Amino acid sequence: METVSEYFGSLVFDDRVMKATLSAKVYGSLKKTIDEGTALDIGVANAVAAAMKDWAISKGATHYTHWFQPLTGITAEKHDSFISPSPDGGVIMEFSGKELIKGEPDASSFPSGGLRATFEARGYTAWDPTSYAFIKGRTLCIPTAFCSYGGEALDKKTPLLRSMGALNKQALRILRLFGNNTAKCVRSSVGPEQEYFLVTQEMYDQRPDLRFTGRTLFGAKPPKGQEMDDHYFGVIKPRVAAFMEELNHELWKLGILAKTEHNEVAPAQHELAPIYTTTNIATDHNQLTMEIMQKIAAKHGLVCLLHEKPFAGVNGSGKHNNWSIATDAGQNLLSPGETPYENAQFLLFLCAVIKAVDDYQDLLRISVATAGNDHRLGANEAPPAVVSIFLGDELNAVLQAIENDTPYEGAKKTQMKLGVDVLPKFNRDTTDRNRTSPFAFTGNKFEFRMLGSSNSIACANIMLNSAVAESLKIYADRLEGAKDFETALHGMIQKTIRDHKHIIFNGNGYDDSWIREATEKRGLLNYRTTPDCMPHLLDKKNVDMLTGHGVFSEAELRSRCDIMLENYCKTVVIEASTMADMAKTQIAPAVEGYAADVAKSAAAKKALDASLACSYELGVVKKLSALTDRIAGKVEELEDALLFLQKCEDIFAQSAMIRDSVLVKMGELRVACDEAETITAKSWWPYPTYADLLFSVK
Ligand code: ADP
Ligand code: MG
């Protein structure tokens, strides 16, 4: 059997393959494009395409596709075969540099939020040479960006690459000020921890709600949930272990650094974390990971649920976005260093993040906003919708010392004005105890914990990169013109701490009193839902910042705001319709049928002996009858709300009505149905219960 190191990356056209299959000249030129972003000439593209094709064919590929990430949130691909007719009636396998660099899929069926008039249906895809091509099935997949003919981004990769460019530019300016003249580029890196649930295919198939919406819309609380805390890090069951083994194998072949796997808090919940890598590659890899998880689960008779809240009352699934910035030489800019200069530089980058998170709390909240994640944020297993930063006691003490110009105890020398020449080594144990913070410093990186399990990590990182680029730009503008660098630096760090310390919170983020303090005393934003936050994408300060760094145009922002709200509305409308349907055609008839059964049995008893009271039967029938009436009434109210929705003038009004009325009616219908579930005989209930679903995988 092949060992992991033998087959790792075997389906990837990576640096090893490039070196082996390209001439030194072509390789050098491609490498320059990858590392420094220089333009690619067509001669090089032709040579790369030919080598890629030969390599792909040797691995059994027959087709190629420009693999891209439209705003639907999943990935898209249109396959073309390599074949081209030859005069003798046969075919030859062809793939040109032009085909590698640019594709022209029909864009009309992808969401564009009004950016692309339908008569201009074509968009184009452009190769992203910084993310390796790979083989999936029989297809060579070429990671690409997706734009309209006017050049507007129709995908998530384009703005992500732009945001990385912005961060690179501003971070290099800062590094030069600190005397670093050798760094060629600065990149953000991400390690996304992916949570998910596994249920059996058999149970899944019996639940229309899971099949149509990815989450259960009904389900009474099971007798045993997660209260024993016996699942987290527990022994992995054989069927799950077999799934994980095959998953790892497939991911490793694709060069994805799957590293950690364990059970999560809820029953049937698990997590997979890869080793971190450059943000755009991490994004591609996370999309692939989610796709492959579902494929492998199906092979094992399982279904992988990536929804943020598949089960009410049970922990939902998130995706922790571990983020840092580093130079091409491997220096992590969020890691305290050995010398006073390095530490001053660290503190400046740290302040840049603090300022960014505070100034753009709304953008971070927006970047994780979906109908699914709204159920999770603030629901006791995930951070609240209020953004705050956890720094840990040591770092907090350092910042306080700087703020008040008092010496920090850990400081040994005082050569620099900051007075914190020697920083303590931040031990993971002291920085990562707080699991309730939405944005926590964990020693040499920040962990953004608000992402939902199904979110593409692109959105969060676009906002994070851009907001930090903006802080760095403000710093660089000021420092480049400063007469005395150290004084200016000290002043700026001190000012950042004073202006932004209200965003730093080291306590329990799950506590209700924190939400009151955050909103009432500190004035932090609390956008509970997607319709609450999304319109703020278009606030002037946000548009100015994002367009200023060339990450989005204003038209792109408008279109994205529309698309995100549209996704929200469509998602909830599908849920509401599924609910009404299930309640009418399955739940009410089941309850009614069972009630008739019980009534029949009471009648039979009475026929035998008219003096029998049959109070049990009568009680059950009365309760069930009242519940079917309530269910019918709530279905009607929900359907009325859906009808009313059609009268809304625009997407803003529509999404607000969904928040204020449709979701409320859904909640009421659910309560009635869940109550009915607890008194209806199991043999009559049309669906597997929560207990069945959560404890089904052995
Ligand atoms: P946990 O948060 O569950 O304790 P770890 O801290 O070990 O787990 O790792 C979480 C994720 O953070 C992993 O994907 C890891 O590769 C990633 N990570 C570690 N260092 C960095 C870094 N400098 N930048 C970005 N991600 C990182
Ligand atoms: Mg973590």
Short mmCIF file of N, CA and C in Angstrom, two decimals, residues 12-31 34-35 47-48 51-52 55 132:
data_model
loop_
_atom_site.label_atom_id
_atom_site.label_comp_id
_atom_site.label_asym_id
_atom_site.label_seq_id
_atom_site.Cartn_x
_atom_site.Cartn_y
_atom_site.Cartn_z
N VAL A 12 -2.56 16.78 -7.81
CA VAL A 12 -2.36 18.22 -7.89
C VAL A 12 -1.20 18.56 -8.82
N PHE A 13 -1.42 19.54 -9.69
CA PHE A 13 -0.36 20.04 -10.55
C PHE A 13 0.42 21.06 -9.73
N ASP A 14 1.20 20.52 -8.79
CA ASP A 14 1.86 21.40 -7.83
C ASP A 14 3.30 21.73 -8.25
N ASP A 15 4.00 22.37 -7.36
CA ASP A 15 5.35 22.83 -7.69
C ASP A 15 6.26 21.67 -8.12
N ARG A 16 6.07 20.52 -7.48
CA ARG A 16 6.91 19.36 -7.84
C ARG A 16 6.67 18.97 -9.29
N VAL A 17 5.40 18.92 -9.69
CA VAL A 17 5.07 18.53 -11.07
C VAL A 17 5.53 19.61 -12.04
N MET A 18 5.33 20.86 -11.67
CA MET A 18 5.74 21.96 -12.55
C MET A 18 7.23 21.88 -12.82
N LYS A 19 8.00 21.70 -11.75
CA LYS A 19 9.46 21.62 -11.90
C LYS A 19 9.84 20.47 -12.82
N ALA A 20 9.13 19.35 -12.67
CA ALA A 20 9.50 18.16 -13.43
C ALA A 20 9.04 18.23 -14.88
N THR A 21 7.97 18.99 -15.16
CA THR A 21 7.41 18.93 -16.52
C THR A 21 7.63 20.20 -17.34
N LEU A 22 8.05 21.29 -16.72
CA LEU A 22 8.23 22.54 -17.47
C LEU A 22 9.71 22.81 -17.68
N SER A 23 10.03 23.50 -18.77
CA SER A 23 11.44 23.90 -18.98
C SER A 23 11.79 24.91 -17.90
N ALA A 24 13.07 25.03 -17.65
CA ALA A 24 13.52 25.93 -16.58
C ALA A 24 13.01 27.35 -16.82
N LYS A 25 13.00 27.76 -18.09
CA LYS A 25 12.59 29.12 -18.42
C LYS A 25 11.10 29.33 -18.13
N VAL A 26 10.29 28.37 -18.59
CA VAL A 26 8.84 28.48 -18.39
C VAL A 26 8.52 28.40 -16.89
N TYR A 27 9.19 27.48 -16.21
CA TYR A 27 8.96 27.33 -14.78
C TYR A 27 9.28 28.63 -14.04
N GLY A 28 10.43 29.22 -14.38
CA GLY A 28 10.87 30.46 -13.72
C GLY A 28 9.87 31.58 -13.93
N SER A 29 9.36 31.64 -15.16
CA SER A 29 8.43 32.71 -15.49
C SER A 29 7.09 32.51 -14.77
N LEU A 30 6.63 31.25 -14.73
CA LEU A 30 5.37 30.96 -14.03
C LEU A 30 5.50 31.24 -12.53
N LYS A 31 6.64 30.86 -12.00
CA LYS A 31 6.89 31.05 -10.57
C LYS A 31 6.84 32.54 -10.21
N ILE A 34 3.33 33.52 -10.00
CA ILE A 34 2.70 33.02 -8.78
C ILE A 34 3.14 33.83 -7.57
N ASP A 35 4.46 34.06 -7.46
CA ASP A 35 4.99 34.70 -6.25
C ASP A 35 4.83 36.20 -6.26
N ALA A 47 2.86 26.71 -22.97
CA ALA A 47 3.73 25.64 -22.48
C ALA A 47 3.14 25.00 -21.22
N VAL A 48 2.60 25.84 -20.33
CA VAL A 48 2.02 25.31 -19.09
C VAL A 48 0.79 24.45 -19.43
N ALA A 51 1.78 21.04 -20.74
CA ALA A 51 2.28 20.16 -19.68
C ALA A 51 1.14 19.71 -18.76
N MET A 52 0.25 20.64 -18.49
CA MET A 52 -0.89 20.32 -17.62
C MET A 52 -1.75 19.24 -18.25
N TRP A 55 -0.01 15.82 -18.22
CA TRP A 55 -0.04 15.29 -16.85
C TRP A 55 -1.44 14.80 -16.49
N TYR A 132 -3.13 25.88 -7.12
CA TYR A 132 -2.79 24.80 -8.06
C TYR A 132 -4.01 24.16 -8.72
#
